[in-house]
Amino acid sequence: MPTALFDLDDTLTDRAAAFTAWAEEFSAAHAIPENWLHEADATHSGRRREFFALVKARHDVPGTVEEHYAAFRRRTPRLVPYRPAVNTAVRALASRGWQLAVVTNGDHEAQHAKLAAARLTGLLPTVVVSSDHGVRKPDPALFHAALARLGATTEEAWVVGDSLEADIAGGNDAGLHTLWISHGRTHPGDPRPRHIADTIVEACTWLLARTDPEPPGTSSRTPI
């Protein structure tokens, strides 16, 4: 059976939209310009303690860095938007016999909260989170853990994600086919995915059209 292992953040879900919703709330609560929060996020994304340390230093908001960081981690997963077109595309793959799973770096509770907010929990019950396994993508072990949960092999398995390092390099090293979600970005040349799609909906549509996947390492994709 064909198998797709989906990344979560910025692949199945819209992280930018969730952050925008949080920034609107935080701005209103602390009188901090929203555009400043977005500028700080652009330089500190993924380093949240540094982000909130900068917020306190520049705007003297009450509370500690750890308190703001904890509140952010609780709140933003619940602000992930529901995107009906994404759910429809995932459902179409499942209806055609594809085995589906989520393989994501992050915290168990937060990642499951994002899936629930996006209404994807019922469509994607198999979820492999790095915090539960002690390894993070691009470690091939996380992808292999998902395949083991599904009872699937690498032969017809795809990794679908937006990160060239975590998803594409990791999937390649794990011996899987890889599909990069570019979001309009130009591919830098390496690592090389098997296929490129602009969006997750386009990726699902392309996968759905496939009936005879070729072995990993071959290429019949949108030219890089």
mmCIF file with all atom_site columns, C-alpha atoms in Angstrom:
data_model
loop_
_atom_site.group_PDB
_atom_site.id
_atom_site.type_symbol
_atom_site.label_atom_id
_atom_site.label_alt_id
_atom_site.label_comp_id
_atom_site.label_asym_id
_atom_site.label_entity_id
_atom_site.label_seq_id
_atom_site.pdbx_PDB_ins_code
_atom_site.Cartn_x
_atom_site.Cartn_y
_atom_site.Cartn_z
_atom_site.occupancy
_atom_site.B_iso_or_equiv
_atom_site.pdbx_formal_charge
_atom_site.auth_seq_id
_atom_site.auth_comp_id
_atom_site.auth_asym_id
_atom_site.auth_atom_id
_atom_site.pdbx_PDB_model_num
ATOM 1   C CA . MET A 1 1   ? 0.000   0.000  0.000   1.00 0.00 ? 1   MET A CA 1
ATOM 2   C CA . PRO A 1 2   ? 1.280   3.497  -0.753  1.00 0.00 ? 2   PRO A CA 1
ATOM 3   C CA . THR A 1 3   ? 2.187   5.471  2.355   1.00 0.00 ? 3   THR A CA 1
ATOM 4   C CA . ALA A 1 4   ? 2.589   9.190  3.076   1.00 0.00 ? 4   ALA A CA 1
ATOM 5   C CA . LEU A 1 5   ? 4.370   10.527 6.150   1.00 0.00 ? 5   LEU A CA 1
ATOM 6   C CA . PHE A 1 6   ? 3.403   14.169 6.582   1.00 0.00 ? 6   PHE A CA 1
ATOM 7   C CA . ASP A 1 7   ? 5.274   16.884 8.402   1.00 0.00 ? 7   ASP A CA 1
ATOM 8   C CA . LEU A 1 8   ? 2.977   19.006 10.584  1.00 0.00 ? 8   LEU A CA 1
ATOM 9   C CA . ASP A 1 9   ? 4.182   22.600 11.038  1.00 0.00 ? 9   ASP A CA 1
ATOM 10  C CA . ASP A 1 10  ? 3.981   24.648 7.825   1.00 0.00 ? 10  ASP A CA 1
ATOM 11  C CA . THR A 1 11  ? 2.965   21.533 5.891   1.00 0.00 ? 11  THR A CA 1
ATOM 12  C CA . LEU A 1 12  ? -0.383  20.299 7.192   1.00 0.00 ? 12  LEU A CA 1
ATOM 13  C CA . THR A 1 13  ? -0.876  23.375 9.368   1.00 0.00 ? 13  THR A CA 1
ATOM 14  C CA . ASP A 1 14  ? -0.329  27.101 8.890   1.00 0.00 ? 14  ASP A CA 1
ATOM 15  C CA . ARG A 1 15  ? 2.142   28.216 11.521  1.00 0.00 ? 15  ARG A CA 1
ATOM 16  C CA . ALA A 1 16  ? 2.242   31.782 10.217  1.00 0.00 ? 16  ALA A CA 1
ATOM 17  C CA . ALA A 1 17  ? -1.522  32.174 10.617  1.00 0.00 ? 17  ALA A CA 1
ATOM 18  C CA . ALA A 1 18  ? -1.374  30.859 14.181  1.00 0.00 ? 18  ALA A CA 1
ATOM 19  C CA . PHE A 1 19  ? 1.433   33.265 15.045  1.00 0.00 ? 19  PHE A CA 1
ATOM 20  C CA . THR A 1 20  ? -0.465  36.172 13.476  1.00 0.00 ? 20  THR A CA 1
ATOM 21  C CA . ALA A 1 21  ? -3.513  35.384 15.610  1.00 0.00 ? 21  ALA A CA 1
ATOM 22  C CA . TRP A 1 22  ? -1.336  35.168 18.733  1.00 0.00 ? 22  TRP A CA 1
ATOM 23  C CA . ALA A 1 23  ? 0.458   38.425 17.874  1.00 0.00 ? 23  ALA A CA 1
ATOM 24  C CA . GLU A 1 24  ? -2.874  40.214 17.524  1.00 0.00 ? 24  GLU A CA 1
ATOM 25  C CA . GLU A 1 25  ? -3.912  39.060 21.001  1.00 0.00 ? 25  GLU A CA 1
ATOM 26  C CA . PHE A 1 26  ? -0.516  39.824 22.577  1.00 0.00 ? 26  PHE A CA 1
ATOM 27  C CA . SER A 1 27  ? -0.360  43.241 20.934  1.00 0.00 ? 27  SER A CA 1
ATOM 28  C CA . ALA A 1 28  ? -3.761  44.186 22.268  1.00 0.00 ? 28  ALA A CA 1
ATOM 29  C CA . ALA A 1 29  ? -2.892  42.961 25.776  1.00 0.00 ? 29  ALA A CA 1
ATOM 30  C CA . HIS A 1 30  ? 0.479   44.725 26.026  1.00 0.00 ? 30  HIS A CA 1
ATOM 31  C CA . ALA A 1 31  ? 0.281   47.646 23.573  1.00 0.00 ? 31  ALA A CA 1
ATOM 32  C CA . ILE A 1 32  ? 3.120   46.297 21.442  1.00 0.00 ? 32  ILE A CA 1
ATOM 33  C CA . PRO A 1 33  ? 2.920   46.968 17.681  1.00 0.00 ? 33  PRO A CA 1
ATOM 34  C CA . GLU A 1 34  ? 2.037   43.798 15.795  1.00 0.00 ? 34  GLU A CA 1
ATOM 35  C CA . ASN A 1 35  ? 4.560   44.565 13.061  1.00 0.00 ? 35  ASN A CA 1
ATOM 36  C CA . TRP A 1 36  ? 7.332   44.651 15.680  1.00 0.00 ? 36  TRP A CA 1
ATOM 37  C CA . LEU A 1 37  ? 6.324   41.189 16.932  1.00 0.00 ? 37  LEU A CA 1
ATOM 38  C CA . HIS A 1 38  ? 6.473   39.846 13.377  1.00 0.00 ? 38  HIS A CA 1
ATOM 39  C CA . GLU A 1 39  ? 9.895   41.402 12.822  1.00 0.00 ? 39  GLU A CA 1
ATOM 40  C CA . ALA A 1 40  ? 11.179  39.856 16.046  1.00 0.00 ? 40  ALA A CA 1
ATOM 41  C CA . ASP A 1 41  ? 9.678   36.513 15.066  1.00 0.00 ? 41  ASP A CA 1
ATOM 42  C CA . ALA A 1 42  ? 11.499  36.609 11.733  1.00 0.00 ? 42  ALA A CA 1
ATOM 43  C CA . THR A 1 43  ? 14.854  36.762 13.509  1.00 0.00 ? 43  THR A CA 1
ATOM 44  C CA . HIS A 1 44  ? 14.061  34.608 16.552  1.00 0.00 ? 44  HIS A CA 1
ATOM 45  C CA . SER A 1 45  ? 11.641  31.960 15.247  1.00 0.00 ? 45  SER A CA 1
ATOM 46  C CA . GLY A 1 46  ? 12.498  28.648 16.883  1.00 0.00 ? 46  GLY A CA 1
ATOM 47  C CA . ARG A 1 47  ? 14.317  30.433 19.725  1.00 0.00 ? 47  ARG A CA 1
ATOM 48  C CA . ARG A 1 48  ? 11.309  31.465 21.787  1.00 0.00 ? 48  ARG A CA 1
ATOM 49  C CA . ARG A 1 49  ? 13.110  32.223 25.020  1.00 0.00 ? 49  ARG A CA 1
ATOM 50  C CA . GLU A 1 50  ? 15.320  34.678 23.155  1.00 0.00 ? 50  GLU A CA 1
ATOM 51  C CA . PHE A 1 51  ? 12.213  36.115 21.501  1.00 0.00 ? 51  PHE A CA 1
ATOM 52  C CA . PHE A 1 52  ? 10.477  36.760 24.816  1.00 0.00 ? 52  PHE A CA 1
ATOM 53  C CA . ALA A 1 53  ? 13.676  38.078 26.393  1.00 0.00 ? 53  ALA A CA 1
ATOM 54  C CA . LEU A 1 54  ? 13.767  40.650 23.583  1.00 0.00 ? 54  LEU A CA 1
ATOM 55  C CA . VAL A 1 55  ? 10.070  41.462 24.109  1.00 0.00 ? 55  VAL A CA 1
ATOM 56  C CA . LYS A 1 56  ? 10.718  42.161 27.797  1.00 0.00 ? 56  LYS A CA 1
ATOM 57  C CA . ALA A 1 57  ? 13.866  44.163 27.134  1.00 0.00 ? 57  ALA A CA 1
ATOM 58  C CA . ARG A 1 58  ? 12.244  46.389 24.529  1.00 0.00 ? 58  ARG A CA 1
ATOM 59  C CA . HIS A 1 59  ? 8.732   46.734 25.949  1.00 0.00 ? 59  HIS A CA 1
ATOM 60  C CA . ASP A 1 60  ? 9.027   45.932 29.668  1.00 0.00 ? 60  ASP A CA 1
ATOM 61  C CA . VAL A 1 61  ? 5.986   43.664 29.736  1.00 0.00 ? 61  VAL A CA 1
ATOM 62  C CA . PRO A 1 62  ? 5.059   42.176 33.122  1.00 0.00 ? 62  PRO A CA 1
ATOM 63  C CA . GLY A 1 63  ? 5.829   38.514 33.801  1.00 0.00 ? 63  GLY A CA 1
ATOM 64  C CA . THR A 1 64  ? 8.939   36.423 33.305  1.00 0.00 ? 64  THR A CA 1
ATOM 65  C CA . VAL A 1 65  ? 10.358  35.063 30.074  1.00 0.00 ? 65  VAL A CA 1
ATOM 66  C CA . GLU A 1 66  ? 9.428   31.535 31.182  1.00 0.00 ? 66  GLU A CA 1
ATOM 67  C CA . GLU A 1 67  ? 5.839   32.568 31.948  1.00 0.00 ? 67  GLU A CA 1
ATOM 68  C CA . HIS A 1 68  ? 5.398   34.137 28.524  1.00 0.00 ? 68  HIS A CA 1
ATOM 69  C CA . TYR A 1 69  ? 7.065   31.180 26.819  1.00 0.00 ? 69  TYR A CA 1
ATOM 70  C CA . ALA A 1 70  ? 4.777   28.712 28.600  1.00 0.00 ? 70  ALA A CA 1
ATOM 71  C CA . ALA A 1 71  ? 1.682   30.772 27.752  1.00 0.00 ? 71  ALA A CA 1
ATOM 72  C CA . PHE A 1 72  ? 2.753   30.970 24.109  1.00 0.00 ? 72  PHE A CA 1
ATOM 73  C CA . ARG A 1 73  ? 3.190   27.200 23.927  1.00 0.00 ? 73  ARG A CA 1
ATOM 74  C CA . ARG A 1 74  ? -0.261  26.660 25.401  1.00 0.00 ? 74  ARG A CA 1
ATOM 75  C CA . ARG A 1 75  ? -2.031  29.218 23.253  1.00 0.00 ? 75  ARG A CA 1
ATOM 76  C CA . THR A 1 76  ? -0.612  29.064 19.721  1.00 0.00 ? 76  THR A CA 1
ATOM 77  C CA . PRO A 1 77  ? -1.486  25.407 19.006  1.00 0.00 ? 77  PRO A CA 1
ATOM 78  C CA . ARG A 1 78  ? -5.124  26.287 19.580  1.00 0.00 ? 78  ARG A CA 1
ATOM 79  C CA . LEU A 1 79  ? -4.907  29.160 17.096  1.00 0.00 ? 79  LEU A CA 1
ATOM 80  C CA . VAL A 1 80  ? -3.949  26.900 14.175  1.00 0.00 ? 80  VAL A CA 1
ATOM 81  C CA . PRO A 1 81  ? -6.638  27.450 11.524  1.00 0.00 ? 81  PRO A CA 1
ATOM 82  C CA . TYR A 1 82  ? -8.907  24.830 10.043  1.00 0.00 ? 82  TYR A CA 1
ATOM 83  C CA . ARG A 1 83  ? -8.259  24.659 6.298   1.00 0.00 ? 83  ARG A CA 1
ATOM 84  C CA . PRO A 1 84  ? -11.028 22.651 4.593   1.00 0.00 ? 84  PRO A CA 1
ATOM 85  C CA . ALA A 1 85  ? -9.092  22.203 1.343   1.00 0.00 ? 85  ALA A CA 1
ATOM 86  C CA . VAL A 1 86  ? -6.241  20.509 3.205   1.00 0.00 ? 86  VAL A CA 1
ATOM 87  C CA . ASN A 1 87  ? -8.601  18.139 5.000   1.00 0.00 ? 87  ASN A CA 1
ATOM 88  C CA . THR A 1 88  ? -10.338 17.293 1.732   1.00 0.00 ? 88  THR A CA 1
ATOM 89  C CA . ALA A 1 89  ? -7.006  16.519 0.060   1.00 0.00 ? 89  ALA A CA 1
ATOM 90  C CA . VAL A 1 90  ? -5.869  14.270 2.918   1.00 0.00 ? 90  VAL A CA 1
ATOM 91  C CA . ARG A 1 91  ? -9.254  12.517 3.002   1.00 0.00 ? 91  ARG A CA 1
ATOM 92  C CA . ALA A 1 92  ? -8.981  11.812 -0.730  1.00 0.00 ? 92  ALA A CA 1
ATOM 93  C CA . LEU A 1 93  ? -5.687  9.982  -0.225  1.00 0.00 ? 93  LEU A CA 1
ATOM 94  C CA . ALA A 1 94  ? -7.134  7.913  2.619   1.00 0.00 ? 94  ALA A CA 1
ATOM 95  C CA . SER A 1 95  ? -10.167 6.995  0.522   1.00 0.00 ? 95  SER A CA 1
ATOM 96  C CA . ARG A 1 96  ? -7.877  5.665  -2.206  1.00 0.00 ? 96  ARG A CA 1
ATOM 97  C CA . GLY A 1 97  ? -6.080  3.309  0.169   1.00 0.00 ? 97  GLY A CA 1
ATOM 98  C CA . TRP A 1 98  ? -3.088  5.406  1.173   1.00 0.00 ? 98  TRP A CA 1
ATOM 99  C CA . GLN A 1 99  ? -1.686  4.762  4.641   1.00 0.00 ? 99  GLN A CA 1
ATOM 100 C CA . LEU A 1 100 ? -1.124  8.109  6.331   1.00 0.00 ? 100 LEU A CA 1
ATOM 101 C CA . ALA A 1 101 ? 0.829   9.319  9.353   1.00 0.00 ? 101 ALA A CA 1
ATOM 102 C CA . VAL A 1 102 ? 2.224   12.513 10.817  1.00 0.00 ? 102 VAL A CA 1
ATOM 103 C CA . VAL A 1 103 ? 5.942   12.653 11.667  1.00 0.00 ? 103 VAL A CA 1
ATOM 104 C CA . THR A 1 104 ? 6.782   15.830 13.529  1.00 0.00 ? 104 THR A CA 1
ATOM 105 C CA . ASN A 1 105 ? 9.370   17.406 15.773  1.00 0.00 ? 105 ASN A CA 1
ATOM 106 C CA . GLY A 1 106 ? 7.997   19.052 18.889  1.00 0.00 ? 106 GLY A CA 1
ATOM 107 C CA . ASP A 1 107 ? 6.108   18.475 22.109  1.00 0.00 ? 107 ASP A CA 1
ATOM 108 C CA . HIS A 1 108 ? 3.465   15.730 22.255  1.00 0.00 ? 108 HIS A CA 1
ATOM 109 C CA . GLU A 1 109 ? 0.697   17.844 23.763  1.00 0.00 ? 109 GLU A CA 1
ATOM 110 C CA . ALA A 1 110 ? 1.296   20.873 21.531  1.00 0.00 ? 110 ALA A CA 1
ATOM 111 C CA . GLN A 1 111 ? 1.464   18.883 18.303  1.00 0.00 ? 111 GLN A CA 1
ATOM 112 C CA . HIS A 1 112 ? -1.732  16.980 19.064  1.00 0.00 ? 112 HIS A CA 1
ATOM 113 C CA . ALA A 1 113 ? -3.453  20.264 19.961  1.00 0.00 ? 113 ALA A CA 1
ATOM 114 C CA . LYS A 1 114 ? -2.512  21.635 16.538  1.00 0.00 ? 114 LYS A CA 1
ATOM 115 C CA . LEU A 1 115 ? -3.976  18.594 14.811  1.00 0.00 ? 115 LEU A CA 1
ATOM 116 C CA . ALA A 1 116 ? -7.177  18.980 16.808  1.00 0.00 ? 116 ALA A CA 1
ATOM 117 C CA . ALA A 1 117 ? -7.464  22.697 15.983  1.00 0.00 ? 117 ALA A CA 1
ATOM 118 C CA . ALA A 1 118 ? -6.969  21.901 12.287  1.00 0.00 ? 118 ALA A CA 1
ATOM 119 C CA . ARG A 1 119 ? -9.595  19.107 12.549  1.00 0.00 ? 119 ARG A CA 1
ATOM 120 C CA . LEU A 1 120 ? -7.091  16.556 11.310  1.00 0.00 ? 120 LEU A CA 1
ATOM 121 C CA . THR A 1 121 ? -7.045  14.191 14.284  1.00 0.00 ? 121 THR A CA 1
ATOM 122 C CA . GLY A 1 122 ? -9.648  11.823 12.884  1.00 0.00 ? 122 GLY A CA 1
ATOM 123 C CA . LEU A 1 123 ? -8.016  11.779 9.461   1.00 0.00 ? 123 LEU A CA 1
ATOM 124 C CA . LEU A 1 124 ? -4.512  11.164 10.788  1.00 0.00 ? 124 LEU A CA 1
ATOM 125 C CA . PRO A 1 125 ? -4.685  8.976  13.889  1.00 0.00 ? 125 PRO A CA 1
ATOM 126 C CA . THR A 1 126 ? -1.082  7.783  13.548  1.00 0.00 ? 126 THR A CA 1
ATOM 127 C CA . VAL A 1 127 ? 1.147   10.535 14.909  1.00 0.00 ? 127 VAL A CA 1
ATOM 128 C CA . VAL A 1 128 ? 4.855   10.138 15.668  1.00 0.00 ? 128 VAL A CA 1
ATOM 129 C CA . VAL A 1 129 ? 6.238   13.033 17.739  1.00 0.00 ? 129 VAL A CA 1
ATOM 130 C CA . SER A 1 130 ? 9.927   13.513 18.462  1.00 0.00 ? 130 SER A CA 1
ATOM 131 C CA . SER A 1 131 ? 9.356   14.119 22.185  1.00 0.00 ? 131 SER A CA 1
ATOM 132 C CA . ASP A 1 132 ? 7.920   10.603 22.505  1.00 0.00 ? 132 ASP A CA 1
ATOM 133 C CA . HIS A 1 133 ? 10.888  8.906  20.826  1.00 0.00 ? 133 HIS A CA 1
ATOM 134 C CA . GLY A 1 134 ? 13.980  10.789 21.989  1.00 0.00 ? 134 GLY A CA 1
ATOM 135 C CA . VAL A 1 135 ? 15.089  11.589 18.424  1.00 0.00 ? 135 VAL A CA 1
ATOM 136 C CA . ARG A 1 136 ? 14.247  14.427 16.049  1.00 0.00 ? 136 ARG A CA 1
ATOM 137 C CA . LYS A 1 137 ? 14.025  14.676 12.294  1.00 0.00 ? 137 LYS A CA 1
ATOM 138 C CA . PRO A 1 138 ? 16.190  14.380 10.219  1.00 0.00 ? 138 PRO A CA 1
ATOM 139 C CA . ASP A 1 139 ? 17.073  11.208 12.178  1.00 0.00 ? 139 ASP A CA 1
ATOM 140 C CA . PRO A 1 140 ? 15.783  8.319  10.012  1.00 0.00 ? 140 PRO A CA 1
ATOM 141 C CA . ALA A 1 141 ? 14.677  6.516  13.176  1.00 0.00 ? 141 ALA A CA 1
ATOM 142 C CA . LEU A 1 142 ? 11.639  8.769  13.507  1.00 0.00 ? 142 LEU A CA 1
ATOM 143 C CA . PHE A 1 143 ? 10.441  7.928  9.977   1.00 0.00 ? 143 PHE A CA 1
ATOM 144 C CA . HIS A 1 144 ? 11.079  4.232  10.536  1.00 0.00 ? 144 HIS A CA 1
ATOM 145 C CA . ALA A 1 145 ? 9.057   4.408  13.766  1.00 0.00 ? 145 ALA A CA 1
ATOM 146 C CA . ALA A 1 146 ? 6.092   5.702  11.751  1.00 0.00 ? 146 ALA A CA 1
ATOM 147 C CA . LEU A 1 147 ? 6.463   2.953  9.157   1.00 0.00 ? 147 LEU A CA 1
ATOM 148 C CA . ALA A 1 148 ? 6.553   0.357  11.924  1.00 0.00 ? 148 ALA A CA 1
ATOM 149 C CA . ARG A 1 149 ? 3.344   1.773  13.417  1.00 0.00 ? 149 ARG A CA 1
ATOM 150 C CA . LEU A 1 150 ? 1.653   1.464  10.026  1.00 0.00 ? 150 LEU A CA 1
ATOM 151 C CA . GLY A 1 151 ? 3.145   -1.919 9.168   1.00 0.00 ? 151 GLY A CA 1
ATOM 152 C CA . ALA A 1 152 ? 4.554   -0.302 6.010   1.00 0.00 ? 152 ALA A CA 1
ATOM 153 C CA . THR A 1 153 ? 7.870   -0.527 4.163   1.00 0.00 ? 153 THR A CA 1
ATOM 154 C CA . THR A 1 154 ? 10.034  2.107  2.506   1.00 0.00 ? 154 THR A CA 1
ATOM 155 C CA . GLU A 1 155 ? 9.236   0.851  -1.000  1.00 0.00 ? 155 GLU A CA 1
ATOM 156 C CA . GLU A 1 156 ? 6.092   2.921  -1.574  1.00 0.00 ? 156 GLU A CA 1
ATOM 157 C CA . ALA A 1 157 ? 6.500   5.443  1.245   1.00 0.00 ? 157 ALA A CA 1
ATOM 158 C CA . TRP A 1 158 ? 6.756   9.198  0.818   1.00 0.00 ? 158 TRP A CA 1
ATOM 159 C CA . VAL A 1 159 ? 7.904   11.906 3.185   1.00 0.00 ? 159 VAL A CA 1
ATOM 160 C CA . VAL A 1 160 ? 6.019   15.162 2.554   1.00 0.00 ? 160 VAL A CA 1
ATOM 161 C CA . GLY A 1 161 ? 7.284   18.330 4.199   1.00 0.00 ? 161 GLY A CA 1
ATOM 162 C CA . ASP A 1 162 ? 8.499   21.905 3.884   1.00 0.00 ? 162 ASP A CA 1
ATOM 163 C CA . SER A 1 163 ? 11.920  21.528 5.532   1.00 0.00 ? 163 SER A CA 1
ATOM 164 C CA . LEU A 1 164 ? 14.763  20.539 3.232   1.00 0.00 ? 164 LEU A CA 1
ATOM 165 C CA . GLU A 1 165 ? 16.902  19.474 6.180   1.00 0.00 ? 165 GLU A CA 1
ATOM 166 C CA . ALA A 1 166 ? 14.394  17.755 8.462   1.00 0.00 ? 166 ALA A CA 1
ATOM 167 C CA . ASP A 1 167 ? 12.015  16.261 5.881   1.00 0.00 ? 167 ASP A CA 1
ATOM 168 C CA . ILE A 1 168 ? 13.860  15.913 2.581   1.00 0.00 ? 168 ILE A CA 1
ATOM 169 C CA . ALA A 1 169 ? 17.372  15.087 3.782   1.00 0.00 ? 169 ALA A CA 1
ATOM 170 C CA . GLY A 1 170 ? 15.923  12.953 6.569   1.00 0.00 ? 170 GLY A CA 1
ATOM 171 C CA . GLY A 1 171 ? 13.549  11.129 4.244   1.00 0.00 ? 171 GLY A CA 1
ATOM 172 C CA . ASN A 1 172 ? 16.281  10.529 1.687   1.00 0.00 ? 172 ASN A CA 1
ATOM 173 C CA . ASP A 1 173 ? 18.575  9.110  4.378   1.00 0.00 ? 173 ASP A CA 1
ATOM 174 C CA . ALA A 1 174 ? 15.736  6.859  5.550   1.00 0.00 ? 174 ALA A CA 1
ATOM 175 C CA . GLY A 1 175 ? 15.395  5.420  2.026   1.00 0.00 ? 175 GLY A CA 1
ATOM 176 C CA . LEU A 1 176 ? 11.998  6.963  1.315   1.00 0.00 ? 176 LEU A CA 1
ATOM 177 C CA . HIS A 1 177 ? 10.657  9.004  -1.584  1.00 0.00 ? 177 HIS A CA 1
ATOM 178 C CA . THR A 1 178 ? 10.523  12.702 -0.736  1.00 0.00 ? 178 THR A CA 1
ATOM 179 C CA . LEU A 1 179 ? 8.185   15.522 -1.739  1.00 0.00 ? 179 LEU A CA 1
ATOM 180 C CA . TRP A 1 180 ? 9.143   19.072 -0.850  1.00 0.00 ? 180 TRP A CA 1
ATOM 181 C CA . ILE A 1 181 ? 6.487   21.709 -0.135  1.00 0.00 ? 181 ILE A CA 1
ATOM 182 C CA . SER A 1 182 ? 8.203   24.816 -1.486  1.00 0.00 ? 182 SER A CA 1
ATOM 183 C CA . HIS A 1 183 ? 5.685   27.554 -0.604  1.00 0.00 ? 183 HIS A CA 1
ATOM 184 C CA . GLY A 1 184 ? 6.989   29.287 -3.710  1.00 0.00 ? 184 GLY A CA 1
ATOM 185 C CA . ARG A 1 185 ? 10.658  29.090 -2.692  1.00 0.00 ? 185 ARG A CA 1
ATOM 186 C CA . THR A 1 186 ? 13.391  28.319 -5.211  1.00 0.00 ? 186 THR A CA 1
ATOM 187 C CA . HIS A 1 187 ? 15.100  24.997 -4.596  1.00 0.00 ? 187 HIS A CA 1
ATOM 188 C CA . PRO A 1 188 ? 18.787  25.567 -3.745  1.00 0.00 ? 188 PRO A CA 1
ATOM 189 C CA . GLY A 1 189 ? 19.951  22.341 -5.382  1.00 0.00 ? 189 GLY A CA 1
ATOM 190 C CA . ASP A 1 190 ? 20.537  20.076 -2.395  1.00 0.00 ? 190 ASP A CA 1
ATOM 191 C CA . PRO A 1 191 ? 19.153  17.921 -0.859  1.00 0.00 ? 191 PRO A CA 1
ATOM 192 C CA . ARG A 1 192 ? 17.164  16.786 -3.857  1.00 0.00 ? 192 ARG A CA 1
ATOM 193 C CA . PRO A 1 193 ? 13.531  15.762 -3.403  1.00 0.00 ? 193 PRO A CA 1
ATOM 194 C CA . ARG A 1 194 ? 11.809  13.374 -5.746  1.00 0.00 ? 194 ARG A CA 1
ATOM 195 C CA . HIS A 1 195 ? 9.099   15.957 -6.428  1.00 0.00 ? 195 HIS A CA 1
ATOM 196 C CA . ILE A 1 196 ? 8.286   19.581 -5.594  1.00 0.00 ? 196 ILE A CA 1
ATOM 197 C CA . ALA A 1 197 ? 4.849   21.068 -4.973  1.00 0.00 ? 197 ALA A CA 1
ATOM 198 C CA . ASP A 1 198 ? 3.945   24.600 -3.959  1.00 0.00 ? 198 ASP A CA 1
ATOM 199 C CA . THR A 1 199 ? 1.289   23.579 -1.428  1.00 0.00 ? 199 THR A CA 1
ATOM 200 C CA . ILE A 1 200 ? 0.129   20.569 0.546   1.00 0.00 ? 200 ILE A CA 1
ATOM 201 C CA . VAL A 1 201 ? -3.064  20.400 -1.527  1.00 0.00 ? 201 VAL A CA 1
ATOM 202 C CA . GLU A 1 202 ? -1.022  20.276 -4.735  1.00 0.00 ? 202 GLU A CA 1
ATOM 203 C CA . ALA A 1 203 ? 1.195   17.601 -3.175  1.00 0.00 ? 203 ALA A CA 1
ATOM 204 C CA . CYS A 1 204 ? -1.767  15.412 -2.229  1.00 0.00 ? 204 CYS A CA 1
ATOM 205 C CA . THR A 1 205 ? -3.276  15.804 -5.688  1.00 0.00 ? 205 THR A CA 1
ATOM 206 C CA . TRP A 1 206 ? -0.006  14.733 -7.288  1.00 0.00 ? 206 TRP A CA 1
ATOM 207 C CA . LEU A 1 207 ? 0.347   11.729 -4.974  1.00 0.00 ? 207 LEU A CA 1
ATOM 208 C CA . LEU A 1 208 ? -3.233  10.721 -5.672  1.00 0.00 ? 208 LEU A CA 1
ATOM 209 C CA . ALA A 1 209 ? -2.485  10.598 -9.387  1.00 0.00 ? 209 ALA A CA 1
ATOM 210 C CA . ARG A 1 210 ? 0.406   8.198  -8.905  1.00 0.00 ? 210 ARG A CA 1
ATOM 211 C CA . THR A 1 211 ? -0.285  4.525  -9.483  1.00 0.00 ? 211 THR A CA 1
ATOM 212 C CA . ASP A 1 212 ? 3.201   3.072  -9.956  1.00 0.00 ? 212 ASP A CA 1
ATOM 213 C CA . PRO A 1 213 ? 5.821   4.760  -7.729  1.00 0.00 ? 213 PRO A CA 1
ATOM 214 C CA . GLU A 1 214 ? 9.378   4.355  -8.954  1.00 0.00 ? 214 GLU A CA 1
ATOM 215 C CA . PRO A 1 215 ? 12.234  3.253  -6.693  1.00 0.00 ? 215 PRO A CA 1
ATOM 216 C CA . PRO A 1 216 ? 13.757  5.904  -4.383  1.00 0.00 ? 216 PRO A CA 1
ATOM 217 C CA . GLY A 1 217 ? 16.503  7.894  -6.051  1.00 0.00 ? 217 GLY A CA 1
ATOM 218 C CA . THR A 1 218 ? 14.829  8.193  -9.455  1.00 0.00 ? 218 THR A CA 1
ATOM 219 C CA . SER A 1 219 ? 13.306  11.490 -10.509 1.00 0.00 ? 219 SER A CA 1
ATOM 220 C CA . SER A 1 220 ? 10.162  12.318 -12.459 1.00 0.00 ? 220 SER A CA 1
ATOM 221 C CA . ARG A 1 221 ? 9.195   15.615 -10.949 1.00 0.00 ? 221 ARG A CA 1
ATOM 222 C CA . THR A 1 222 ? 8.766   19.283 -11.619 1.00 0.00 ? 222 THR A CA 1
ATOM 223 C CA . PRO A 1 223 ? 12.252  20.346 -12.769 1.00 0.00 ? 223 PRO A CA 1
ATOM 224 C CA . ILE A 1 224 ? 14.433  21.964 -10.131 1.00 0.00 ? 224 ILE A CA 1
#
